[in-house]
Amino acid sequence: MTNWQEIDTYAKQWVKEAGAMIRASFSETLNIQTKSNPNDLVTNIDKATERFFIEKIKTTYPNHTILGEEGLEETPAEFGGIVWIIDPIDGTMNFVHQQRNFAISIGIYEQGIGQIGLIYDVVHNELYHAQKGKGAYLNEISLPLLAEVEVKEAIIGINASWIIENSRIDSHLLAALAQDARATRSLGSAALEIAYVVSGRIDAYISLRLSPWDFAAGKVLIEEVGGVATTLRGDSLKLSGENTVLVSKPGLHRELLEKYLMSGKW
């Protein structure tokens, strides 16, 4: 039988160690590269942090599989067994420009089911963590179940680029939501914005394009506080490829789907 408590203990220890390494790097000159486009950045610290986790996991749990954003391990063809889904620095642009508003994100799944979720706000030393069925925590404070809220009273996490005219979607759909909501916010780190929904700092988060390492940890966390994580069509999130993503308080989730999202061609 899998000892999830042991895995959770190791994962928390390694996340804190990696966070200390990242903070120590702030005075260094970064080696910055681009990936899919000029705004899709990766640094030597992203890669070093992912290598740190790979070494720790492979030494301690050689039979576990790793899916990391930087692709330093071979991508698993299937999600059988235990898979660590890692984003070493979620919000790299914030890391480069601000040295804040970024996070380490780790979701640990077994047979495609999330068992452990960790999102670590490195600069503020805030660790959001959960084990399946045991509730969610911010550091050692238990997080309560989320209360329902209507759109008119909700703060929605959404990138402004999805609201203005663009070539990908009908921007009028999400512009209407932005008008009806109490407010919108964009932090620049999907993992942190999902963590903010989990802790009640915002009420929902919407993205049209996320990879598994962006939401794997957050999905475990949000379900432990009674929230919901789906695509913008209300379908289950997939661990392979990109997804549209809606993470929200429960009643609000339904209202967002029915009034603003289900009619979109996402």
Short mmCIF file of C-alpha atoms in Angstrom, two decimals:
data_model
loop_
_atom_site.label_atom_id
_atom_site.label_comp_id
_atom_site.label_asym_id
_atom_site.label_seq_id
_atom_site.Cartn_x
_atom_site.Cartn_y
_atom_site.Cartn_z
CA MET A 1 0.00 0.00 0.00
CA THR A 2 1.24 3.48 -0.89
CA ASN A 3 2.42 5.51 2.10
CA TRP A 4 0.92 8.86 1.12
CA GLN A 5 1.84 10.49 4.40
CA GLU A 6 5.51 9.76 3.76
CA ILE A 7 5.28 11.08 0.18
CA ASP A 8 3.53 14.21 1.43
CA THR A 9 6.24 14.80 4.04
CA TYR A 10 9.03 14.44 1.50
CA ALA A 11 7.24 16.62 -1.05
CA LYS A 12 6.78 19.45 1.46
CA GLN A 13 10.42 19.21 2.53
CA TRP A 14 11.66 19.33 -1.05
CA VAL A 15 9.38 22.23 -1.97
CA LYS A 16 10.71 24.28 0.94
CA GLU A 17 14.30 23.42 0.01
CA ALA A 18 13.68 24.38 -3.62
CA GLY A 19 12.08 27.63 -2.48
CA ALA A 20 15.16 28.51 -0.45
CA MET A 21 17.33 27.85 -3.51
CA ILE A 22 15.15 30.13 -5.63
CA ARG A 23 15.26 32.95 -3.07
CA ALA A 24 19.05 32.61 -2.90
CA SER A 25 19.18 33.08 -6.69
CA PHE A 26 17.66 36.57 -6.60
CA SER A 27 21.06 38.24 -6.63
CA GLU A 28 22.29 36.18 -9.58
CA THR A 29 22.24 37.18 -13.23
CA LEU A 30 19.59 35.05 -14.91
CA ASN A 31 20.11 33.16 -18.13
CA ILE A 32 16.77 33.84 -19.82
CA GLN A 33 15.55 31.98 -22.92
CA THR A 34 12.27 31.91 -24.83
CA LYS A 35 10.19 28.85 -25.68
CA SER A 36 7.05 28.99 -27.85
CA ASN A 37 7.04 32.80 -28.23
CA PRO A 38 9.00 35.86 -27.01
CA ASN A 39 6.82 36.11 -23.89
CA ASP A 40 7.12 32.40 -22.99
CA LEU A 41 10.22 32.59 -20.82
CA VAL A 42 12.39 29.98 -19.13
CA THR A 43 15.45 30.61 -16.97
CA ASN A 44 18.35 28.58 -15.71
CA ILE A 45 16.63 28.62 -12.31
CA ASP A 46 13.49 26.96 -13.74
CA LYS A 47 15.64 24.18 -15.14
CA ALA A 48 17.81 23.82 -12.04
CA THR A 49 14.72 23.61 -9.83
CA GLU A 50 13.15 20.92 -12.00
CA ARG A 51 16.41 18.95 -11.98
CA PHE A 52 16.45 19.23 -8.16
CA PHE A 53 13.00 17.61 -7.94
CA ILE A 54 13.87 14.93 -10.48
CA GLU A 55 16.97 13.93 -8.51
CA LYS A 56 15.08 13.79 -5.20
CA ILE A 57 12.13 11.84 -6.61
CA LYS A 58 14.18 9.36 -8.63
CA THR A 59 16.50 8.67 -5.69
CA THR A 60 13.67 8.14 -3.20
CA TYR A 61 10.95 6.73 -5.46
CA PRO A 62 12.61 5.23 -8.55
CA ASN A 63 9.34 3.71 -9.78
CA HIS A 64 7.49 7.03 -9.85
CA THR A 65 7.09 8.96 -13.10
CA ILE A 66 7.67 12.72 -13.56
CA LEU A 67 5.96 15.18 -15.88
CA GLY A 68 7.71 18.55 -15.68
CA GLU A 69 7.11 21.77 -17.58
CA GLU A 70 10.71 22.02 -18.77
CA GLY A 71 10.65 18.49 -20.19
CA LEU A 72 13.85 17.31 -18.53
CA GLU A 73 12.28 13.88 -18.07
CA GLU A 74 10.58 11.85 -20.80
CA THR A 75 6.86 12.68 -20.88
CA PRO A 76 4.80 9.69 -19.70
CA ALA A 77 2.65 8.13 -22.42
CA GLU A 78 0.08 7.09 -19.85
CA PHE A 79 -0.79 8.25 -16.36
CA GLY A 80 -0.78 4.85 -14.69
CA GLY A 81 1.10 4.40 -11.44
CA ILE A 82 2.25 7.44 -9.49
CA VAL A 83 3.09 10.58 -11.48
CA TRP A 84 4.56 13.83 -10.12
CA ILE A 85 3.35 16.76 -12.25
CA ILE A 86 5.73 19.65 -11.64
CA ASP A 87 5.96 23.30 -12.56
CA PRO A 88 9.25 24.43 -10.99
CA ILE A 89 8.38 28.13 -11.37
CA ASP A 90 4.82 28.97 -12.37
CA GLY A 91 4.84 32.63 -13.35
CA THR A 92 8.34 32.83 -14.81
CA MET A 93 7.71 36.29 -16.26
CA ASN A 94 6.86 37.55 -12.76
CA PHE A 95 9.95 35.80 -11.41
CA VAL A 96 12.13 37.56 -14.00
CA HIS A 97 10.56 41.02 -13.74
CA GLN A 98 9.27 41.21 -10.17
CA GLN A 99 10.91 38.47 -8.08
CA ARG A 100 7.46 37.79 -6.63
CA ASN A 101 4.01 36.48 -7.67
CA PHE A 102 5.30 33.07 -8.76
CA ALA A 103 5.02 29.61 -7.24
CA ILE A 104 6.28 26.05 -7.22
CA SER A 105 3.41 23.75 -8.15
CA ILE A 106 3.35 19.97 -7.66
CA GLY A 107 0.44 17.60 -8.16
CA ILE A 108 0.97 13.92 -7.35
CA TYR A 109 -1.47 11.57 -9.09
CA GLU A 110 -2.09 7.83 -8.97
CA GLN A 111 -3.90 6.18 -11.88
CA GLY A 112 -4.94 9.66 -13.02
CA ILE A 113 -6.47 10.64 -9.66
CA GLY A 114 -4.98 13.51 -7.68
CA GLN A 115 -3.70 12.47 -4.27
CA ILE A 116 -1.47 15.39 -3.18
CA GLY A 117 -1.42 19.05 -4.22
CA LEU A 118 1.24 21.60 -3.24
CA ILE A 119 1.45 25.23 -4.34
CA TYR A 120 4.25 27.20 -2.69
CA ASP A 121 4.34 30.99 -2.88
CA VAL A 122 8.10 31.21 -2.48
CA VAL A 123 8.44 34.89 -1.61
CA HIS A 124 5.58 35.05 0.90
CA ASN A 125 6.40 31.61 2.36
CA GLU A 126 2.80 30.46 1.88
CA LEU A 127 2.37 26.74 1.26
CA TYR A 128 -1.06 25.64 0.09
CA HIS A 129 -1.26 21.88 0.52
CA ALA A 130 -3.77 19.04 0.50
CA GLN A 131 -4.05 15.28 0.59
CA LYS A 132 -7.12 13.75 -1.01
CA GLY A 133 -9.87 13.40 1.58
CA LYS A 134 -7.98 15.26 4.33
CA GLY A 135 -8.83 18.89 3.63
CA ALA A 136 -6.72 21.78 2.36
CA TYR A 137 -4.35 23.98 4.34
CA LEU A 138 -2.49 27.26 4.04
CA ASN A 139 0.71 26.56 5.96
CA GLU A 140 -0.80 24.87 9.05
CA ILE A 141 -4.15 26.66 8.98
CA SER A 142 -7.10 24.53 7.84
CA LEU A 143 -9.02 26.17 5.01
CA PRO A 144 -12.84 26.16 5.30
CA LEU A 145 -15.28 24.93 2.68
CA LEU A 146 -16.01 27.65 0.13
CA ALA A 147 -19.21 29.65 0.49
CA GLU A 148 -21.39 30.25 -2.56
CA VAL A 149 -21.42 33.64 -4.24
CA GLU A 150 -23.14 35.17 -7.28
CA VAL A 151 -21.33 36.71 -10.25
CA LYS A 152 -22.33 40.24 -9.23
CA GLU A 153 -20.45 39.79 -5.94
CA ALA A 154 -17.52 37.81 -7.33
CA ILE A 155 -13.90 38.67 -8.07
CA ILE A 156 -12.86 36.74 -11.19
CA GLY A 157 -9.26 35.92 -12.04
CA ILE A 158 -8.86 36.35 -15.79
CA ASN A 159 -6.20 37.66 -18.16
CA ALA A 160 -7.23 40.88 -19.92
CA SER A 161 -6.06 39.47 -23.27
CA TRP A 162 -9.13 37.19 -23.29
CA ILE A 163 -11.48 40.15 -22.85
CA ILE A 164 -10.17 42.46 -25.57
CA GLU A 165 -10.59 41.69 -29.28
CA ASN A 166 -8.35 38.80 -30.33
CA SER A 167 -8.04 36.14 -33.03
CA ARG A 168 -8.70 33.16 -30.75
CA ILE A 169 -12.21 33.70 -29.29
CA ASP A 170 -15.25 35.93 -29.33
CA SER A 171 -14.11 38.42 -26.72
CA HIS A 172 -17.66 39.69 -26.15
CA LEU A 173 -18.49 36.59 -24.09
CA LEU A 174 -15.88 37.25 -21.44
CA ALA A 175 -16.21 41.03 -21.71
CA ALA A 176 -19.83 40.59 -20.55
CA LEU A 177 -18.62 38.60 -17.58
CA ALA A 178 -16.07 41.28 -16.71
CA GLN A 179 -18.83 43.88 -16.77
CA ASP A 180 -21.19 41.82 -14.58
CA ALA A 181 -18.64 40.71 -11.98
CA ARG A 182 -17.72 42.83 -8.99
CA ALA A 183 -14.09 42.94 -10.24
CA THR A 184 -11.45 41.09 -12.24
CA ARG A 185 -7.83 40.39 -11.38
CA SER A 186 -4.81 38.96 -13.19
CA LEU A 187 -1.81 37.86 -11.16
CA GLY A 188 0.21 36.17 -13.89
CA SER A 189 0.55 32.77 -12.22
CA ALA A 190 -2.16 30.19 -12.85
CA ALA A 191 -1.13 28.10 -9.85
CA LEU A 192 -1.30 31.07 -7.48
CA GLU A 193 -4.61 32.27 -8.87
CA ILE A 194 -6.10 28.80 -8.34
CA ALA A 195 -4.65 28.82 -4.82
CA TYR A 196 -6.35 32.17 -4.27
CA VAL A 197 -9.69 30.60 -5.19
CA VAL A 198 -8.95 27.78 -2.75
CA SER A 199 -8.27 30.26 0.06
CA GLY A 200 -11.17 32.58 -0.84
CA ARG A 201 -9.04 35.53 -1.93
CA ILE A 202 -10.81 35.45 -5.30
CA ASP A 203 -13.94 33.57 -6.32
CA ALA A 204 -13.10 32.01 -9.68
CA TYR A 205 -10.27 31.67 -12.17
CA ILE A 206 -10.62 31.31 -15.95
CA SER A 207 -8.00 30.47 -18.55
CA LEU A 208 -8.28 29.43 -22.17
CA ARG A 209 -4.99 27.57 -22.35
CA LEU A 210 -3.30 25.71 -19.51
CA SER A 211 -1.04 22.66 -19.38
CA PRO A 212 -1.35 19.93 -16.72
CA TRP A 213 1.50 21.32 -14.60
CA ASP A 214 -0.41 24.61 -14.34
CA PHE A 215 -3.50 23.09 -12.70
CA ALA A 216 -2.62 19.59 -11.40
CA ALA A 217 -1.88 20.73 -7.84
CA GLY A 218 -4.71 23.24 -7.79
CA LYS A 219 -7.28 20.63 -8.82
CA VAL A 220 -6.46 18.55 -5.73
CA LEU A 221 -6.65 21.62 -3.51
CA ILE A 222 -9.91 23.07 -4.85
CA GLU A 223 -11.78 19.78 -4.51
CA GLU A 224 -10.80 19.60 -0.82
CA VAL A 225 -12.64 22.87 -0.11
CA GLY A 226 -15.77 22.00 -2.10
CA GLY A 227 -14.88 23.91 -5.25
CA VAL A 228 -14.95 22.70 -8.84
CA ALA A 229 -12.32 22.49 -11.60
CA THR A 230 -13.42 21.75 -15.18
CA THR A 231 -12.95 22.95 -18.74
CA LEU A 232 -14.97 25.94 -19.93
CA ARG A 233 -17.48 23.42 -21.30
CA GLY A 234 -17.87 21.76 -17.92
CA ASP A 235 -15.90 18.66 -18.93
CA SER A 236 -13.26 16.91 -16.82
CA LEU A 237 -9.71 18.25 -17.09
CA LYS A 238 -7.25 16.01 -18.91
CA LEU A 239 -3.67 15.41 -17.81
CA SER A 240 -2.41 15.23 -21.38
CA GLY A 241 -2.27 18.32 -23.60
CA GLU A 242 -3.72 21.76 -23.06
CA ASN A 243 -7.11 22.53 -21.49
CA THR A 244 -9.39 25.46 -21.06
CA VAL A 245 -9.85 25.81 -17.29
CA LEU A 246 -12.53 27.07 -14.94
CA VAL A 247 -11.82 26.84 -11.20
CA SER A 248 -14.55 28.22 -9.01
CA LYS A 249 -16.73 28.14 -5.95
CA PRO A 250 -19.50 25.56 -6.49
CA GLY A 251 -22.65 27.63 -7.16
CA LEU A 252 -20.69 30.27 -9.03
CA HIS A 253 -19.21 27.56 -11.24
CA ARG A 254 -22.66 26.61 -12.49
CA GLU A 255 -23.67 30.25 -13.08
CA LEU A 256 -20.48 30.97 -15.03
CA LEU A 257 -20.99 27.95 -17.26
CA GLU A 258 -24.66 28.57 -17.97
CA LYS A 259 -24.60 32.34 -18.47
CA TYR A 260 -21.21 33.01 -20.05
CA LEU A 261 -19.19 29.98 -21.05
CA MET A 262 -21.26 27.10 -22.46
CA SER A 263 -22.10 29.06 -25.62
CA GLY A 264 -18.45 29.74 -26.44
CA LYS A 265 -16.44 27.84 -29.04
CA TRP A 266 -13.46 27.20 -26.80
#
